[in-house]
């Protein structure tokens, strides 16, 4: 136990120990006062008051502690139940023996006091006292008788012969002293043994009371004390003269009792007096001893109660601290440290708790550091995944989606957040066009392929998306199969670029190979016609004219095709400038409305608030020509042809764009061509080159735009979106400019 613990213990125990010491001293003095009233009898009331005050203080202290303990028990304080249990057990263990000892001690005291007043003892004392008195009375009566005889002998003796006669009588009766006095107490004659009355010259004269009694004719006999603690018998009788009935003198006899008689008489007298005193104090003695014993028992019980409360709390305090510390640890406070109360088992337990919390705190610190590092790694991984151009999905061993990145949402065109934790089938159920995607994943995951790569085509009407999938199985714990990580890319643009590059090369080579012989052929046909036309007959001239015209027309057609090839294969050389799309559409539409022949109805739904864009107006004009021409050709056999061109501004944020669409009520696009609609030479026309939509797509992509085509049910529709890279001022300014 360290010095601080000792100091705390002394501070708590010191007042009670001091009070207990004072009460103990007071009880000892009360007990002494009960046994010997001469010593502490005058302090008995003060000692009793001190004990009563101490008892009241102990009661207040114990009551306060019990009240606090009860309040803590009602509140459910930690350790209060165990403290109450230990307190109850200690009280029972301490009080029961004290009460048993108190009961039997009280019985023993009462019986002991009662035994002092046994009837036989009292009778023996009475008999002894009576025996002594009887013996003294016998001696006294014998001496009185002898004195009367001597008085009779002296009645006729003269005063002159009194002294010799007294000597004879003293020696005859073996007396200590014999004296003759007149009625006034004057000494007439006296005789005494040698050594008796040596300290006085005159004999002891009887007093006036004795002489008065003698005058009345009565004798006097009594036991008188003398110096040295001895006793003597004094016998005084009248001495009658010659005249009958007249006592003129007084005879006094002093006879010392033997020392043994005196001692025995004094002892018997003292014992009887003490016994009478005890008989008188019998009730107070019982009350005093009972009160002292009761105070001892009560103070002992109160001190035991306080000691039990103190011991229980001191014993439970480490357990309570442990319970509170455990609760704090359960709530996450791993810095909790408890004071070590001692070096006993509880101290070892508290030390173990502190070591445990220290280790838990260290482990928690390591865990938090690991979590922070893991969070940093996770954030870094999320950042990497977010900025990847590839979509990433991860699945657990049961094929449930665990994580994804935003690029995966963009590529697949769905929100994957609701599907986290669901099976693969959720993807296909969410978007039917992803069925092929889900089937490829399921096949490889069920086969347990460690690494695989596959290409998946997603078809959505005329839109065709090609995905390149690469899957890897993750390592599992204890040799078990882990989950999967899927990385996929949208390679549609790349494949299309490869195809466009290939077709551009083909177109360039075809244009080069075809264009070289066309001019000589055309020139040769025209020269033959000019040279031979005049020398031939009419019929032959007509044949030559028709043949050469056919050659020239076909050469022109081939030149148009070669020009189309050249346009398709030509690298982008945009001449960008601010262009108002609505104005451009109106100009092109007016050209087709004003052509001779059958009038082509074109309905315009243009957004007047459309801003200008930075684009190549000539290339956009070619786009409009190609699309309107396709619609016109599709409506060649229609009785009520309709073409609608609309524009609108889409998006108000960071990436706004212009959208214009061309719709017709023709037969629509052939379903078999939807997946290769914008590829070169894809056409269902007998005289078409199949480059119209391919050139449109090329021009739109040169402007960083996008296009799509689909069938509306009433015809075909082509939608083109161009990014708004340069917005003009206000729509009102556009209207003023057009005005």
Tab-separated table of N, CA and C in Angstrom, residues 109-235:
chain	number	residue	atom	x	y	z
A	109	UNK	N	-24.439	-11.236	34.809
A	109	UNK	CA	-24.320	-10.131	35.768
A	109	UNK	C	-25.461	-10.167	36.773
A	110	UNK	N	-26.688	-10.350	36.272
A	110	UNK	CA	-27.838	-10.386	37.180
A	110	UNK	C	-27.721	-11.551	38.165
A	111	UNK	N	-27.317	-12.711	37.635
A	111	UNK	CA	-27.161	-13.865	38.529
A	111	UNK	C	-26.022	-13.646	39.522
A	112	UNK	N	-24.938	-13.030	39.053
A	112	UNK	CA	-23.822	-12.776	39.974
A	112	UNK	C	-24.205	-11.828	41.088
A	113	UNK	N	-24.936	-10.775	40.735
A	113	UNK	CA	-25.363	-9.825	41.773
A	113	UNK	C	-26.349	-10.488	42.721
A	114	UNK	N	-27.274	-11.261	42.157
A	114	UNK	CA	-28.236	-11.961	43.025
A	114	UNK	C	-27.533	-12.953	43.945
A	115	UNK	N	-26.429	-13.544	43.434
A	115	UNK	CA	-25.714	-14.522	44.273
A	115	UNK	C	-25.068	-13.863	45.484
A	116	UNK	N	-24.797	-12.549	45.357
A	116	UNK	CA	-24.232	-11.856	46.517
A	116	UNK	C	-25.225	-11.819	47.687
A	117	UNK	N	-26.482	-11.876	47.437
A	117	UNK	CA	-27.530	-11.717	48.455
A	117	UNK	C	-28.254	-13.034	48.700
A	118	UNK	N	-27.472	-14.085	48.807
A	118	UNK	CA	-28.039	-15.401	49.096
A	118	UNK	C	-28.581	-15.405	50.533
A	119	UNK	N	-29.697	-16.067	50.764
A	119	UNK	CA	-30.331	-16.107	52.092
A	119	UNK	C	-29.404	-16.735	53.125
A	120	UNK	N	-28.685	-17.767	52.725
A	120	UNK	CA	-27.782	-18.440	53.655
A	120	UNK	C	-26.656	-17.510	54.086
A	121	UNK	N	-26.142	-16.728	53.132
A	121	UNK	CA	-25.091	-15.777	53.498
A	121	UNK	C	-25.627	-14.738	54.469
A	122	UNK	N	-26.824	-14.244	54.158
A	122	UNK	CA	-27.420	-13.230	55.038
A	122	UNK	C	-27.679	-13.790	56.436
A	123	UNK	N	-28.171	-15.049	56.487
A	123	UNK	CA	-28.441	-15.679	57.792
A	123	UNK	C	-27.144	-15.937	58.544
A	124	UNK	N	-26.118	-16.334	57.798
A	124	UNK	CA	-24.831	-16.581	58.461
A	124	UNK	C	-24.289	-15.298	59.066
A	125	UNK	N	-24.421	-14.200	58.288
A	125	UNK	CA	-23.967	-12.922	58.828
A	125	UNK	C	-24.788	-12.529	60.057
A	126	UNK	N	-26.098	-12.739	59.996
A	126	UNK	CA	-26.950	-12.425	61.155
A	126	UNK	C	-26.577	-13.291	62.360
A	127	UNK	N	-26.367	-14.563	62.081
A	127	UNK	CA	-26.013	-15.476	63.184
A	127	UNK	C	-24.669	-15.107	63.791
A	128	UNK	N	-23.726	-14.772	62.925
A	128	UNK	CA	-22.414	-14.382	63.445
A	128	UNK	C	-22.526	-13.131	64.292
A	129	UNK	N	-23.317	-12.175	63.773
A	129	UNK	CA	-23.502	-10.941	64.536
A	129	UNK	C	-24.231	-11.223	65.852
A	130	UNK	N	-25.236	-12.109	65.782
A	130	UNK	CA	-25.985	-12.464	66.995
A	130	UNK	C	-25.096	-13.197	67.996
A	131	UNK	N	-24.261	-14.074	67.435
A	131	UNK	CA	-23.344	-14.811	68.312
A	131	UNK	C	-22.398	-13.858	69.027
A	132	UNK	N	-21.915	-12.909	68.260
A	132	UNK	CA	-21.003	-11.945	68.905
A	132	UNK	C	-21.700	-11.133	69.971
A	133	UNK	N	-22.908	-10.721	69.635
A	133	UNK	CA	-23.665	-9.919	70.598
A	133	UNK	C	-23.999	-10.750	71.841
A	134	UNK	N	-24.371	-12.003	71.592
A	134	UNK	CA	-24.725	-12.874	72.734
A	134	UNK	C	-23.527	-13.087	73.651
A	135	UNK	N	-22.385	-13.315	73.022
A	135	UNK	CA	-21.165	-13.510	73.828
A	135	UNK	C	-20.851	-12.261	74.637
A	136	UNK	N	-20.942	-11.107	73.955
A	136	UNK	CA	-20.670	-9.857	74.666
A	136	UNK	C	-21.686	-9.629	75.789
A	137	UNK	N	-22.947	-9.966	75.493
A	137	UNK	CA	-23.975	-9.788	76.529
A	137	UNK	C	-23.702	-10.689	77.730
A	138	UNK	N	-23.257	-11.903	77.442
A	138	UNK	CA	-22.965	-12.833	78.554
A	138	UNK	C	-21.819	-12.315	79.407
A	139	UNK	N	-20.770	-11.846	78.724
A	139	UNK	CA	-19.624	-11.297	79.459
A	139	UNK	C	-20.054	-10.069	80.248
A	140	UNK	N	-20.882	-9.265	79.533
A	140	UNK	CA	-21.331	-8.025	80.188
A	140	UNK	C	-22.204	-8.346	81.389
A	141	UNK	N	-23.123	-9.295	81.297
A	141	UNK	CA	-24.004	-9.650	82.412
A	141	UNK	C	-23.204	-10.241	83.582
A	142	UNK	N	-22.210	-11.028	83.190
A	142	UNK	CA	-21.375	-11.606	84.253
A	142	UNK	C	-20.622	-10.522	84.982
A	143	UNK	N	-20.112	-9.540	84.192
A	143	UNK	CA	-19.373	-8.452	84.818
A	143	UNK	C	-20.310	-7.566	85.633
A	144	UNK	N	-21.560	-7.354	85.161
A	144	UNK	CA	-22.541	-6.559	85.916
A	144	UNK	C	-22.842	-7.245	87.258
A	145	UNK	N	-22.970	-8.562	87.183
A	145	UNK	CA	-23.273	-9.311	88.411
A	145	UNK	C	-22.134	-9.188	89.409
A	146	UNK	N	-20.929	-9.309	88.887
A	146	UNK	CA	-19.778	-9.180	89.773
A	146	UNK	C	-19.698	-7.769	90.333
A	147	UNK	N	-20.000	-6.775	89.482
A	147	UNK	CA	-19.933	-5.389	89.948
A	147	UNK	C	-20.961	-5.151	91.047
A	148	UNK	N	-22.158	-5.698	90.915
A	148	UNK	CA	-23.192	-5.557	91.939
A	148	UNK	C	-22.729	-6.211	93.246
A	149	UNK	N	-22.079	-7.367	93.096
A	149	UNK	CA	-21.586	-8.029	94.325
A	149	UNK	C	-20.545	-7.158	95.023
A	150	UNK	N	-19.667	-6.571	94.178
A	150	UNK	CA	-18.638	-5.719	94.772
A	150	UNK	C	-19.259	-4.462	95.375
A	151	UNK	N	-20.307	-3.928	94.743
A	151	UNK	CA	-20.988	-2.758	95.308
A	151	UNK	C	-21.616	-3.104	96.657
A	152	UNK	N	-22.111	-4.306	96.780
A	152	UNK	CA	-22.709	-4.738	98.040
A	152	UNK	C	-21.643	-4.829	99.125
A	153	UNK	N	-20.459	-5.321	98.745
A	153	UNK	CA	-19.391	-5.414	99.728
A	153	UNK	C	-18.919	-4.021	100.147
A	154	UNK	N	-18.950	-3.062	99.256
A	154	UNK	CA	-18.465	-1.714	99.553
A	154	UNK	C	-19.518	-0.850	100.240
A	155	UNK	N	-20.722	-1.344	100.374
A	155	UNK	CA	-21.780	-0.506	100.938
A	155	UNK	C	-21.496	-0.155	102.406
A	156	UNK	N	-20.828	-1.017	103.125
A	156	UNK	CA	-20.528	-0.718	104.532
A	156	UNK	C	-19.092	-0.325	104.747
A	157	UNK	N	-18.353	-0.174	103.699
A	157	UNK	CA	-16.936	0.155	103.820
A	157	UNK	C	-16.788	1.663	103.855
A	158	UNK	N	-15.893	2.084	104.779
A	158	UNK	CA	-15.673	3.511	104.914
A	158	UNK	C	-14.788	4.010	103.788
A	159	UNK	N	-14.754	5.296	103.706
A	159	UNK	CA	-13.978	5.916	102.640
A	159	UNK	C	-12.515	5.610	102.826
A	160	UNK	N	-12.042	5.521	104.104
A	160	UNK	CA	-10.633	5.272	104.360
A	160	UNK	C	-10.229	3.906	103.900
A	161	UNK	N	-11.107	2.919	103.994
A	161	UNK	CA	-10.786	1.539	103.612
A	161	UNK	C	-11.173	1.240	102.168
A	162	UNK	N	-11.624	2.229	101.499
A	162	UNK	CA	-12.119	1.982	100.115
A	162	UNK	C	-10.996	1.553	99.197
A	163	UNK	N	-9.835	2.183	99.295
A	163	UNK	CA	-8.743	1.877	98.355
A	163	UNK	C	-8.233	0.462	98.517
A	164	UNK	N	-7.938	0.000	99.794
A	164	UNK	CA	-7.476	-1.379	99.913
A	164	UNK	C	-8.529	-2.373	99.476
A	165	UNK	N	-9.770	-2.027	99.800
A	165	UNK	CA	-10.840	-2.945	99.402
A	165	UNK	C	-10.915	-3.069	97.880
A	166	UNK	N	-10.776	-1.956	97.211
A	166	UNK	CA	-10.827	-1.982	95.728
A	166	UNK	C	-9.693	-2.823	95.159
A	167	UNK	N	-8.525	-2.730	95.781
A	167	UNK	CA	-7.405	-3.544	95.300
A	167	UNK	C	-7.704	-5.024	95.458
A	168	UNK	N	-8.285	-5.357	96.611
A	168	UNK	CA	-8.604	-6.759	96.847
A	168	UNK	C	-9.658	-7.235	95.847
A	169	UNK	N	-10.667	-6.426	95.672
A	169	UNK	CA	-11.746	-6.816	94.746
A	169	UNK	C	-11.210	-6.926	93.303
A	170	UNK	N	-10.351	-6.017	92.925
A	170	UNK	CA	-9.807	-6.070	91.551
A	170	UNK	C	-9.029	-7.345	91.331
A	171	UNK	N	-8.209	-7.660	92.312
A	171	UNK	CA	-7.408	-8.865	92.179
A	171	UNK	C	-8.273	-10.104	92.274
A	172	UNK	N	-9.306	-10.018	93.137
A	172	UNK	CA	-10.179	-11.176	93.314
A	172	UNK	C	-10.931	-11.478	92.031
A	173	UNK	N	-11.445	-10.462	91.360
A	173	UNK	CA	-12.260	-10.663	90.152
A	173	UNK	C	-11.454	-10.466	88.862
A	174	UNK	N	-10.155	-10.211	88.996
A	174	UNK	CA	-9.281	-10.042	87.832
A	174	UNK	C	-9.861	-8.973	86.916
A	175	UNK	N	-9.917	-7.790	87.416
A	175	UNK	CA	-10.480	-6.680	86.671
A	175	UNK	C	-9.363	-5.771	86.186
A	176	UNK	N	-9.720	-5.000	85.169
A	176	UNK	CA	-8.721	-4.075	84.643
A	176	UNK	C	-8.614	-2.830	85.490
A	177	UNK	N	-9.767	-2.263	85.816
A	177	UNK	CA	-9.776	-1.045	86.627
A	177	UNK	C	-11.094	-1.013	87.380
A	178	UNK	N	-11.021	-0.588	88.693
A	178	UNK	CA	-12.204	-0.435	89.511
A	178	UNK	C	-12.051	0.885	90.257
A	179	UNK	N	-13.120	1.714	90.192
A	179	UNK	CA	-13.045	3.047	90.788
A	179	UNK	C	-14.328	3.315	91.545
A	180	UNK	N	-14.192	4.162	92.612
A	180	UNK	CA	-15.331	4.539	93.423
A	180	UNK	C	-15.440	6.050	93.346
A	181	UNK	N	-16.668	6.543	92.953
A	181	UNK	CA	-16.909	7.978	92.798
A	181	UNK	C	-18.068	8.378	93.677
A	182	UNK	N	-18.088	9.671	94.047
A	182	UNK	CA	-19.258	10.168	94.745
A	182	UNK	C	-20.307	10.546	93.719
A	183	UNK	N	-21.409	11.119	94.192
A	183	UNK	CA	-22.493	11.449	93.287
A	183	UNK	C	-22.100	12.549	92.322
A	184	UNK	N	-21.113	13.318	92.601
A	184	UNK	CA	-20.695	14.402	91.716
A	184	UNK	C	-19.619	13.959	90.753
A	185	UNK	N	-19.227	12.695	90.802
A	185	UNK	CA	-18.230	12.171	89.874
A	185	UNK	C	-16.820	12.361	90.325
A	186	UNK	N	-16.628	12.729	91.600
A	186	UNK	CA	-15.284	12.890	92.119
A	186	UNK	C	-14.752	11.542	92.549
A	187	UNK	N	-13.483	11.299	92.322
A	187	UNK	CA	-12.862	10.011	92.620
A	187	UNK	C	-12.664	9.877	94.119
A	188	UNK	N	-13.172	8.775	94.636
A	188	UNK	CA	-12.949	8.454	96.051
A	188	UNK	C	-11.757	7.529	96.165
A	189	UNK	N	-11.746	6.470	95.337
A	189	UNK	CA	-10.626	5.514	95.340
A	189	UNK	C	-10.629	4.824	93.999
A	190	UNK	N	-9.467	4.290	93.637
A	190	UNK	CA	-9.368	3.631	92.323
A	190	UNK	C	-8.234	2.623	92.368
A	191	UNK	N	-8.403	1.557	91.597
A	191	UNK	CA	-7.379	0.514	91.506
A	191	UNK	C	-7.374	-0.018	90.068
A	192	UNK	N	-6.196	-0.190	89.529
A	192	UNK	CA	-6.098	-0.665	88.124
A	192	UNK	C	-4.870	-1.522	87.926
A	193	UNK	N	-4.880	-2.314	86.896
A	193	UNK	CA	-3.728	-3.140	86.569
A	193	UNK	C	-2.573	-2.259	86.133
A	194	UNK	N	-1.392	-2.832	86.236
A	194	UNK	CA	-0.227	-2.121	85.778
A	194	UNK	C	-0.290	-1.969	84.260
A	195	UNK	N	0.026	-0.774	83.833
A	195	UNK	CA	0.012	-0.498	82.380
A	195	UNK	C	-1.323	-0.045	81.872
A	196	UNK	N	-2.372	-0.288	82.600
A	196	UNK	CA	-3.703	0.136	82.164
A	196	UNK	C	-3.943	1.527	82.688
A	197	UNK	N	-4.151	2.487	81.820
A	197	UNK	CA	-4.353	3.869	82.220
A	197	UNK	C	-3.098	4.529	82.652
A	198	UNK	N	-1.947	4.055	82.141
A	198	UNK	CA	-0.672	4.640	82.538
A	198	UNK	C	-0.504	6.038	82.005
A	199	UNK	N	-1.205	6.339	80.945
A	199	UNK	CA	-1.055	7.654	80.333
A	199	UNK	C	-1.890	8.703	81.049
A	200	UNK	N	-2.752	8.308	81.988
A	200	UNK	CA	-3.567	9.262	82.760
A	200	UNK	C	-3.322	9.047	84.254
A	201	UNK	N	-3.423	10.126	85.013
A	201	UNK	CA	-3.253	10.033	86.462
A	201	UNK	C	-4.542	9.677	87.165
A	202	UNK	N	-5.688	10.134	86.579
A	202	UNK	CA	-6.987	9.898	87.194
A	202	UNK	C	-7.766	8.917	86.358
A	203	UNK	N	-8.615	8.136	87.011
A	203	UNK	CA	-9.451	7.212	86.236
A	203	UNK	C	-10.496	7.970	85.423
A	204	UNK	N	-11.004	7.288	84.433
A	204	UNK	CA	-12.014	7.886	83.534
A	204	UNK	C	-13.310	8.010	84.295
A	205	UNK	N	-13.765	9.252	84.520
A	205	UNK	CA	-14.963	9.489	85.308
A	205	UNK	C	-16.177	9.315	84.429
A	206	UNK	N	-17.284	8.717	84.970
A	206	UNK	CA	-18.502	8.604	84.179
A	206	UNK	C	-19.117	9.976	83.929
A	207	UNK	N	-19.763	10.096	82.866
A	207	UNK	CA	-20.335	11.369	82.502
A	207	UNK	C	-21.599	11.664	83.259
A	208	UNK	N	-22.142	12.888	83.017
A	208	UNK	CA	-23.339	13.337	83.702
A	208	UNK	C	-24.515	12.458	83.358
A	209	UNK	N	-24.601	12.006	82.093
A	209	UNK	CA	-25.729	11.158	81.690
A	209	UNK	C	-25.706	9.858	82.446
A	210	UNK	N	-24.461	9.302	82.617
A	210	UNK	CA	-24.365	8.034	83.347
A	210	UNK	C	-24.720	8.257	84.816
A	211	UNK	N	-24.257	9.347	85.419
A	211	UNK	CA	-24.532	9.613	86.833
A	211	UNK	C	-26.019	9.843	87.054
A	212	UNK	N	-26.641	10.509	86.060
A	212	UNK	CA	-28.079	10.741	86.178
A	212	UNK	C	-28.829	9.425	86.174
A	213	UNK	N	-28.380	8.509	85.323
A	213	UNK	CA	-29.010	7.182	85.259
A	213	UNK	C	-28.801	6.449	86.584
A	214	UNK	N	-27.619	6.610	87.221
A	214	UNK	CA	-27.326	5.949	88.488
A	214	UNK	C	-28.207	6.530	89.587
A	215	UNK	N	-28.419	7.838	89.565
A	215	UNK	CA	-29.253	8.459	90.592
A	215	UNK	C	-30.660	7.888	90.567
A	216	UNK	N	-31.084	7.478	89.362
A	216	UNK	CA	-32.428	6.915	89.270
A	216	UNK	C	-32.453	5.468	89.718
A	217	UNK	N	-31.306	4.970	90.171
A	217	UNK	CA	-31.244	3.608	90.675
A	217	UNK	C	-30.987	2.585	89.600
A	218	UNK	N	-30.569	2.992	88.456
A	218	UNK	CA	-30.313	2.086	87.343
A	218	UNK	C	-28.818	1.891	87.173
A	219	UNK	N	-28.447	0.761	86.622
A	219	UNK	CA	-27.034	0.498	86.345
A	219	UNK	C	-26.744	0.813	84.865
A	220	UNK	N	-25.461	0.944	84.585
A	220	UNK	CA	-25.038	1.277	83.205
A	220	UNK	C	-24.003	0.255	82.767
A	221	UNK	N	-24.239	-0.312	81.588
A	221	UNK	CA	-23.284	-1.295	81.029
A	221	UNK	C	-23.159	-1.043	79.525
A	222	UNK	N	-21.943	-0.874	79.118
A	222	UNK	CA	-21.742	-0.588	77.667
A	222	UNK	C	-20.317	-0.979	77.266
A	223	UNK	N	-20.191	-1.162	75.883
A	223	UNK	CA	-18.891	-1.505	75.293
A	223	UNK	C	-18.319	-0.242	74.672
A	224	UNK	N	-17.236	0.252	75.223
A	224	UNK	CA	-16.650	1.507	74.769
A	224	UNK	C	-15.321	1.246	74.079
A	225	UNK	N	-15.069	1.989	73.004
A	225	UNK	CA	-13.759	1.887	72.358
A	225	UNK	C	-12.724	2.682	73.130
A	226	UNK	N	-11.499	2.236	73.013
A	226	UNK	CA	-10.404	2.917	73.663
A	226	UNK	C	-9.311	3.146	72.642
A	227	UNK	N	-8.281	3.841	73.043
A	227	UNK	CA	-7.169	4.131	72.129
A	227	UNK	C	-6.510	2.842	71.672
A	228	UNK	N	-6.048	2.863	70.446
A	228	UNK	CA	-5.404	1.673	69.881
A	228	UNK	C	-6.372	0.751	69.201
A	229	UNK	N	-7.629	1.187	69.093
A	229	UNK	CA	-8.608	0.374	68.403
A	229	UNK	C	-9.128	-0.772	69.245
A	230	UNK	N	-8.888	-0.755	70.543
A	230	UNK	CA	-9.369	-1.827	71.416
A	230	UNK	C	-10.709	-1.434	72.030
A	231	UNK	N	-11.369	-2.414	72.676
A	231	UNK	CA	-12.682	-2.217	73.303
A	231	UNK	C	-12.581	-2.562	74.800
A	232	UNK	N	-13.464	-1.927	75.546
A	232	UNK	CA	-13.549	-2.245	76.993
A	232	UNK	C	-14.999	-2.159	77.434
A	233	UNK	N	-15.317	-2.960	78.464
A	233	UNK	CA	-16.660	-2.932	79.039
A	233	UNK	C	-16.673	-1.942	80.200
A	234	UNK	N	-17.659	-1.035	80.141
A	234	UNK	CA	-17.824	-0.039	81.240
A	234	UNK	C	-19.101	-0.419	81.995
A	235	UNK	N	-18.902	-0.775	83.257
A	235	UNK	CA	-20.039	-1.134	84.105
A	235	UNK	C	-20.076	-0.123	85.263
